[in-house]
Amino acid sequence: MLNYPANDLERILLSEEEIKVRVESLAKQISKDYTDTPNLYLVGILKGAFIFLADLARHITVPHKVDFMALSSYGATTESTGEVRIILDLRQPVERMHILIVEDIIDTGNTVHYLQRLLKGRQPASLKTCALIKKQRNSIEVPVDYLGFTIPNVWVVGYGLDYADTYRTLPYIAELKKEIYQPR
């Protein structure tokens, strides 16, 4: 049993079952789209996408490899600085690979935009993006080939998403109360 205070959460936006069904559906579509494609390379963005990537990868039925990158544009705040930093890069070259970026959330769009440009410069055979959730407003509109859900512009936690490295292991996605991340 998780021991996060339930009163930290405003409401549950996406249930465990809703997420499970959608992840399986995304994996099925990805498997269909990459049926005859060698060298599928799933690139999960740490830390937030690790649960989503694990569940997605287990349901993808075509051969694939998995790697991770860690990027940051938030630091210790809830507002994006707009400056994206690479904290952990890929372990191998991706030339001629079919890259699928796997991201937990597209908030401002800055991180995914930066990553798409960066990886495109490494000359993959193809580059697509899969995101579990996308907020309704984005500073930068980025192409998303596979999208789980669109949510309101609220701070969300659970299923890999966190606030101050907390709430990440909740099995659902919930809106965090404003007073938790914006104390008076």
XYZ file of N, CA and C in Angstrom:
552
model
N 0.838 -1.193 0.000
C 0.000 0.000 0.000
C 0.877 1.248 0.000
N 0.532 2.201 -0.836
C 1.285 3.445 -0.909
C 0.903 4.333 0.263
N 1.882 5.036 0.785
C 1.594 5.839 1.970
C 1.684 7.344 1.718
N 1.313 7.777 0.519
C 1.232 9.206 0.265
C -0.072 9.717 0.844
N -0.066 10.894 1.400
C -1.327 11.433 1.927
C -2.348 11.622 0.800
N -3.476 10.969 0.904
C -4.521 11.061 -0.125
C -5.020 12.489 -0.271
N -4.930 13.260 0.804
C -5.421 14.640 0.719
C -4.461 15.569 -0.031
N -3.321 15.045 -0.513
C -2.430 15.823 -1.386
C -2.985 15.895 -2.810
N -3.914 14.991 -3.111
C -4.421 14.864 -4.472
C -5.778 15.537 -4.620
N -5.919 16.305 -5.675
C -7.181 16.975 -5.983
C -8.201 15.972 -6.517
N -7.750 15.173 -7.508
C -8.633 14.177 -8.124
C -7.806 13.236 -8.989
N -8.346 12.067 -9.236
C -7.712 11.123 -10.150
C -8.190 11.460 -11.557
N -7.236 11.706 -12.448
C -7.573 12.036 -13.836
C -7.659 10.789 -14.707
N -6.725 9.850 -14.491
C -6.673 8.631 -15.294
C -6.480 7.444 -14.365
N -7.416 6.522 -14.407
C -7.354 5.354 -13.522
C -6.296 4.365 -14.009
N -5.927 3.465 -13.137
C -4.980 2.410 -13.476
C -5.481 1.612 -14.682
N -6.759 1.306 -14.701
C -7.345 0.528 -15.802
C -7.340 1.320 -17.110
N -7.687 2.596 -17.061
C -7.669 3.427 -18.277
C -6.265 3.479 -18.876
N -5.266 3.627 -18.023
C -3.880 3.681 -18.484
C -3.489 2.351 -19.112
N -3.797 1.266 -18.435
C -3.452 -0.080 -18.927
C -4.034 -0.324 -20.318
N -5.302 -0.032 -20.490
C -5.979 -0.247 -21.775
C -5.341 0.609 -22.871
N -5.048 1.862 -22.551
C -4.477 2.758 -23.567
C -3.051 2.370 -23.924
N -2.248 1.960 -22.945
C -0.871 1.539 -23.216
C -0.879 0.312 -24.129
N -1.756 -0.639 -23.851
C -1.856 -1.828 -24.703
C -2.273 -1.448 -26.118
N -3.182 -0.497 -26.245
C -3.629 -0.027 -27.559
C -2.491 0.662 -28.320
N -1.728 1.499 -27.628
C -0.581 2.156 -28.257
C 0.439 1.126 -28.722
N 0.728 0.142 -27.885
C 1.697 -0.906 -28.230
C 1.235 -1.697 -29.450
N -0.036 -1.964 -29.518
C -0.594 -2.694 -30.664
C -0.406 -1.883 -31.949
N -0.686 -0.583 -31.892
C -0.521 0.275 -33.071
C 0.949 0.389 -33.466
N 1.825 0.562 -32.484
C 3.266 0.647 -32.756
C 3.746 -0.656 -33.385
N 3.334 -1.787 -32.840
C 3.722 -3.096 -33.381
C 3.275 -3.235 -34.831
N 2.069 -2.794 -35.122
C 1.537 -2.854 -36.492
C 2.363 -1.957 -37.417
N 2.648 -0.738 -36.969
C 3.378 0.222 -37.796
C 4.827 -0.190 -38.047
N 5.411 -0.950 -37.139
C 6.819 -1.345 -37.260
C 6.982 -2.831 -37.591
N 5.943 -3.464 -38.125
C 5.975 -4.903 -38.400
C 7.192 -5.326 -39.211
N 7.483 -4.638 -40.283
C 8.592 -5.027 -41.159
C 9.794 -4.106 -41.011
N 9.940 -3.524 -39.848
C 11.002 -2.551 -39.620
C 12.057 -3.117 -38.674
N 13.274 -3.303 -39.179
C 14.340 -3.736 -38.266
C 14.858 -2.541 -37.466
N 15.560 -2.806 -36.432
C 16.260 -1.773 -35.661
C 15.347 -0.756 -34.986
N 14.226 -1.220 -34.418
C 13.383 -0.317 -33.627
C 14.078 -0.068 -32.297
N 14.229 1.193 -31.972
C 14.998 1.606 -30.799
C 14.121 2.525 -29.957
N 13.633 2.029 -28.841
C 12.801 2.820 -27.938
C 13.708 3.641 -27.031
N 13.516 4.938 -27.016
C 14.328 5.828 -26.187
C 13.419 6.437 -25.128
N 13.518 5.919 -23.912
C 12.726 6.419 -22.796
C 13.401 7.600 -22.141
N 12.596 8.584 -21.764
C 13.132 9.786 -21.132
C 12.947 9.664 -19.618
N 14.090 9.603 -18.929
C 14.091 9.423 -17.476
C 13.831 10.745 -16.767
N 13.324 10.683 -15.598
C 12.882 9.517 -14.871
C 11.426 9.201 -15.162
N 10.695 10.193 -15.614
C 9.248 10.087 -15.699
C 8.683 8.983 -16.556
N 9.366 8.634 -17.653
C 8.789 7.674 -18.602
C 9.119 6.223 -18.273
N 9.839 5.950 -17.190
C 10.310 4.582 -16.982
C 9.185 3.575 -16.799
N 8.125 3.913 -16.113
C 7.015 2.969 -15.913
C 6.248 2.797 -17.225
N 5.948 3.903 -17.884
C 5.263 3.865 -19.175
C 6.067 3.052 -20.185
N 7.363 3.303 -20.278
C 8.212 2.581 -21.224
C 8.225 1.089 -20.927
N 8.352 0.721 -19.659
C 8.378 -0.706 -19.299
C 7.082 -1.396 -19.714
N 5.954 -0.782 -19.407
C 4.664 -1.379 -19.770
C 4.481 -1.421 -21.284
N 4.846 -0.347 -21.956
C 4.717 -0.277 -23.411
C 5.602 -1.324 -24.089
N 6.863 -1.399 -23.679
C 7.820 -2.329 -24.297
C 7.379 -3.781 -24.143
N 6.787 -4.115 -23.004
C 6.329 -5.497 -22.790
C 5.184 -5.872 -23.716
N 4.456 -4.879 -24.218
C 3.322 -5.164 -25.100
C 3.641 -4.967 -26.584
N 4.806 -4.434 -26.908
C 5.206 -4.298 -28.313
C 5.671 -5.669 -28.785
N 5.099 -6.134 -29.883
C 5.329 -7.516 -30.332
C 6.399 -7.643 -31.408
N 7.010 -6.552 -31.818
C 8.097 -6.621 -32.797
C 9.424 -6.469 -32.059
N 10.510 -7.015 -32.632
C 11.816 -6.894 -31.968
C 12.199 -5.421 -31.785
N 12.754 -5.126 -30.632
C 13.162 -3.755 -30.341
C 14.228 -3.745 -29.255
N 14.947 -2.646 -29.208
C 15.920 -2.395 -28.146
C 15.420 -1.208 -27.340
N 15.906 -1.112 -26.112
C 15.489 -0.035 -25.215
C 16.729 0.676 -24.680
N 16.675 1.981 -24.657
C 17.727 2.779 -24.034
C 17.062 3.987 -23.377
N 17.849 4.761 -22.669
C 17.308 5.893 -21.924
C 18.148 7.142 -22.127
N 17.476 8.267 -22.022
C 18.136 9.559 -21.922
C 17.518 10.265 -20.722
N 18.301 11.113 -20.106
C 17.771 11.954 -19.031
C 18.026 13.397 -19.436
N 16.949 14.167 -19.425
C 17.012 15.580 -19.774
C 16.308 16.358 -18.685
N 16.656 17.615 -18.554
C 15.983 18.427 -17.549
C 15.744 19.826 -18.078
N 14.550 20.330 -17.793
C 14.270 21.741 -18.072
C 13.556 22.372 -16.882
N 13.454 21.610 -15.786
C 12.720 22.103 -14.619
C 13.601 22.445 -13.434
N 14.707 21.735 -13.246
C 15.486 21.946 -12.033
C 14.653 21.562 -10.829
N 14.670 22.383 -9.788
C 13.936 22.069 -8.557
C 12.623 22.831 -8.461
N 12.159 23.384 -9.579
C 10.932 24.172 -9.533
C 9.828 23.494 -10.336
N 8.660 24.106 -10.339
C 7.543 23.581 -11.126
C 7.389 24.336 -12.439
N 8.257 25.289 -12.699
C 8.219 26.050 -13.951
C 9.424 25.678 -14.796
N 9.192 25.394 -16.067
C 10.280 25.080 -16.983
C 11.169 26.301 -17.150
N 12.481 26.072 -17.139
C 13.424 27.164 -17.366
C 13.522 27.486 -18.849
N 13.070 26.555 -19.691
C 13.180 26.728 -21.136
C 14.511 26.241 -21.670
N 15.483 26.060 -20.790
C 16.797 25.554 -21.180
C 16.848 24.059 -20.885
N 17.086 23.258 -21.920
C 17.117 21.804 -21.762
C 18.567 21.354 -21.628
N 18.816 20.517 -20.636
C 20.161 19.974 -20.411
C 20.124 18.459 -20.533
N 21.142 17.881 -21.178
C 21.278 16.427 -21.237
C 22.022 15.989 -19.990
N 21.399 15.121 -19.222
C 22.016 14.591 -18.013
C 22.591 13.201 -18.287
N 21.898 12.429 -19.128
C 22.349 11.094 -19.530
C 22.040 10.920 -21.001
N 23.067 10.558 -21.781
C 22.881 10.382 -23.220
C 22.774 8.895 -23.562
N 22.439 8.614 -24.803
C 22.319 7.235 -25.271
C 23.672 6.534 -25.219
N 23.634 5.215 -25.081
C 24.858 4.438 -24.946
C 25.463 4.024 -26.276
N 24.721 4.168 -27.373
C 25.255 3.749 -28.669
C 24.775 4.695 -29.762
N 25.477 4.705 -30.898
C 25.038 5.536 -32.022
C 23.678 5.063 -32.542
N 22.923 5.977 -33.117
C 21.578 5.629 -33.584
C 21.408 5.805 -35.093
N 22.497 5.964 -35.806
C 22.415 6.038 -37.267
C 21.698 4.804 -37.793
N 20.795 5.028 -38.735
C 20.043 3.953 -39.402
C 19.109 3.180 -38.468
N 18.921 3.654 -37.262
C 17.950 3.035 -36.350
C 16.603 3.728 -36.539
N 15.545 3.011 -36.216
C 14.205 3.587 -36.216
C 13.901 3.969 -34.767
N 14.052 5.237 -34.462
C 13.932 5.709 -33.083
C 12.484 6.062 -32.768
N 12.032 5.579 -31.617
C 10.745 5.991 -31.068
C 11.020 6.599 -29.700
N 10.903 7.916 -29.609
C 11.050 8.605 -28.328
C 9.824 8.259 -27.488
N 10.048 7.833 -26.249
C 8.943 7.508 -25.343
C 9.012 8.477 -24.168
N 8.017 9.352 -24.103
C 7.990 10.430 -23.110
C 6.748 10.292 -22.242
N 6.869 10.672 -20.982
C 5.721 10.597 -20.077
C 4.719 11.708 -20.352
N 5.220 12.946 -20.435
C 4.308 14.088 -20.562
C 4.913 15.161 -21.453
N 4.071 15.741 -22.279
C 4.464 16.921 -23.038
C 3.738 18.088 -22.389
N 4.532 18.935 -21.753
C 3.986 20.078 -21.020
C 4.155 21.326 -21.881
N 5.323 21.940 -21.844
C 5.565 23.117 -22.681
C 5.915 22.722 -24.112
N 6.452 21.519 -24.281
C 6.910 21.060 -25.588
C 8.396 21.305 -25.803
N 9.031 22.082 -24.920
C 10.446 22.430 -25.090
C 11.360 21.213 -25.103
N 11.186 20.309 -24.154
C 12.072 19.155 -24.038
C 11.961 18.252 -25.256
N 10.752 17.932 -25.661
C 10.564 17.041 -26.811
C 11.051 17.710 -28.094
N 10.797 18.995 -28.244
C 11.278 19.732 -29.418
C 12.807 19.659 -29.491
N 13.464 19.914 -28.377
C 14.923 19.839 -28.300
C 15.405 18.435 -28.657
N 14.775 17.436 -28.078
C 15.186 16.046 -28.287
C 14.975 15.608 -29.733
N 13.860 15.987 -30.326
C 13.609 15.641 -31.728
C 14.684 16.240 -32.632
N 15.043 17.493 -32.400
C 16.104 18.137 -33.200
C 17.447 17.442 -32.987
N 17.770 17.162 -31.729
C 19.037 16.520 -31.392
C 19.166 15.157 -32.064
N 18.140 14.318 -31.902
C 18.214 12.959 -32.443
C 18.132 12.941 -33.965
N 17.397 13.861 -34.547
C 17.335 13.955 -36.014
C 18.731 14.229 -36.574
N 19.505 15.016 -35.867
C 20.873 15.326 -36.269
C 21.808 14.128 -36.212
N 21.400 13.088 -35.542
C 22.215 11.867 -35.442
C 21.880 10.871 -36.553
N 21.084 11.286 -37.501
C 20.765 10.560 -38.728
C 20.145 9.176 -38.523
N 19.040 9.114 -37.799
C 18.339 7.830 -37.693
C 17.607 7.527 -39.005
N 17.207 6.272 -39.184
C 16.402 5.902 -40.354
C 15.036 6.580 -40.273
N 14.492 6.664 -39.072
C 13.230 7.372 -38.839
C 13.193 7.833 -37.392
N 12.342 8.803 -37.130
C 12.209 9.347 -35.780
C 10.744 9.667 -35.528
N 10.179 9.014 -34.521
C 8.795 9.272 -34.128
C 8.748 9.472 -32.619
N 7.617 9.977 -32.152
C 7.454 10.266 -30.732
C 6.166 9.651 -30.211
N 6.270 9.046 -29.033
C 5.127 8.487 -28.315
C 5.094 9.150 -26.942
N 3.968 9.733 -26.598
C 3.818 10.373 -25.286
C 2.580 9.826 -24.604
N 2.698 9.551 -23.330
C 1.543 9.076 -22.577
C 0.496 10.171 -22.463
N 0.938 11.372 -22.068
C -0.020 12.470 -21.924
C 0.555 13.764 -22.484
N -0.359 14.599 -22.914
C -0.004 15.921 -23.426
C -0.966 16.910 -22.793
N -0.402 17.986 -22.275
C -1.265 19.033 -21.722
C -1.902 19.816 -22.864
N -3.058 20.393 -22.574
C -3.810 21.102 -23.607
C -3.066 22.307 -24.160
N -2.263 22.948 -23.342
C -1.506 24.094 -23.832
C -0.030 23.709 -23.930
N 0.585 24.148 -25.006
C 2.011 23.942 -25.198
C 2.600 25.237 -25.736
N 3.783 25.598 -25.258
C 4.478 26.769 -25.789
C 4.931 26.493 -27.213
N 5.405 25.260 -27.422
C 5.887 24.831 -28.729
C 5.051 23.635 -29.146
N 4.474 23.691 -30.322
C 3.705 22.552 -30.831
C 4.690 21.556 -31.429
N 4.696 20.345 -30.904
C 5.610 19.313 -31.394
C 4.803 18.152 -31.969
N 5.332 17.512 -33.020
C 4.616 16.366 -33.578
C 4.673 15.173 -32.624
N 3.524 14.571 -32.390
C 3.431 13.367 -31.565
C 2.718 12.315 -32.406
N 3.407 11.219 -32.667
C 2.865 10.175 -33.539
C 1.928 9.233 -32.803
N 2.200 9.018 -31.526
C 1.379 8.133 -30.694
C 1.109 8.861 -29.385
N -0.162 9.120 -29.108
C -0.520 9.877 -27.908
C -1.549 9.109 -27.102
N -1.264 8.983 -25.806
C -2.192 8.302 -24.915
C -3.394 9.158 -24.574
N -3.154 10.295 -23.942
C -4.237 11.133 -23.427
C -3.871 12.607 -23.530
N -4.886 13.443 -23.655
C -4.735 14.890 -23.512
C -5.404 15.258 -22.195
N -4.694 16.061 -21.391
C -5.209 16.420 -20.068
C -5.241 17.939 -19.910
N -5.973 18.418 -18.900
C -5.974 19.865 -18.619
C -4.590 20.332 -18.152
N -4.413 21.628 -18.086
C -3.141 22.223 -17.669
C -3.035 22.264 -16.150
N -2.863 21.100 -15.557
C -2.710 20.977 -14.106
C -1.460 20.154 -13.821
N -0.938 20.267 -12.590
C 0.236 19.477 -12.206
C -0.235 18.071 -11.871
N 0.346 17.070 -12.559
C -0.076 15.688 -12.357
C 1.062 14.831 -11.829
N 0.668 13.797 -11.089
C 1.624 12.861 -10.502
C 1.104 11.439 -10.685
N 2.021 10.492 -10.521
C 1.663 9.085 -10.606
C 2.093 8.470 -11.924
N 2.209 7.152 -11.944
C 2.597 6.393 -13.131
C 3.882 6.963 -13.744
N 4.847 7.263 -12.876
C 6.138 7.790 -13.301
C 6.284 9.284 -13.131
N 5.187 10.005 -13.147
C 5.220 11.461 -12.994
C 5.376 11.817 -11.519
N 6.133 12.873 -11.248
C 6.423 13.181 -9.850
C 6.284 14.664 -9.544
N 6.329 14.927 -8.268
C 6.598 16.261 -7.756
C 7.675 16.070 -6.699
N 8.833 16.698 -6.890
C 9.964 16.589 -5.960
C 10.308 15.126 -5.674
N 10.323 14.312 -6.733
C 10.648 12.879 -6.648
C 9.692 12.089 -5.762
N 8.492 12.583 -5.597
C 7.478 11.915 -4.784
C 6.265 11.625 -5.662
N 5.471 10.667 -5.258
C 4.213 10.263 -5.912
C 4.427 9.457 -7.201
N 5.660 9.223 -7.601
C 5.983 8.594 -8.878
C 5.381 7.200 -9.030
N 5.252 6.466 -7.933
C 4.818 5.065 -8.012
C 3.314 4.869 -7.832
N 2.558 5.942 -7.798
C 1.100 5.781 -7.781
C 0.682 5.046 -9.053
N -0.273 4.127 -8.991
C -0.645 3.345 -10.176
C -1.582 4.084 -11.134
N -1.976 5.282 -10.793
C -2.883 6.093 -11.605
C -2.254 7.474 -11.757
N -2.903 8.335 -12.542
C -2.434 9.711 -12.703
C -3.455 10.633 -12.050
N -2.948 11.475 -11.148
C -3.827 12.351 -10.374
C -3.337 13.790 -10.440
N -4.277 14.698 -10.260
C -3.943 16.111 -10.143
C -3.473 16.373 -8.721
N -2.326 17.008 -8.596
C -1.786 17.366 -7.289
C -2.401 18.698 -6.860
N -2.778 18.779 -5.591
C -3.345 20.034 -5.083
C -2.313 21.157 -5.196
N -2.800 22.324 -5.572
C -1.927 23.478 -5.785
C -1.128 23.844 -4.542
N -1.738 23.708 -3.372
C -1.024 24.107 -2.154
C 0.178 23.210 -1.849
N 0.263 22.063 -2.502
C 1.417 21.177 -2.312
C 2.620 21.707 -3.088
N 2.411 22.126 -4.331
C 3.540 22.582 -5.145
C 3.661 24.105 -5.231
N 2.689 24.830 -4.711
C 2.781 26.291 -4.635
C 2.386 26.746 -3.235
N 3.214 26.395 -2.231
C 2.851 26.780 -0.863
C 2.801 28.295 -0.712
N 1.938 28.717 0.184
C 1.748 30.167 0.396
C 2.831 30.776 1.202
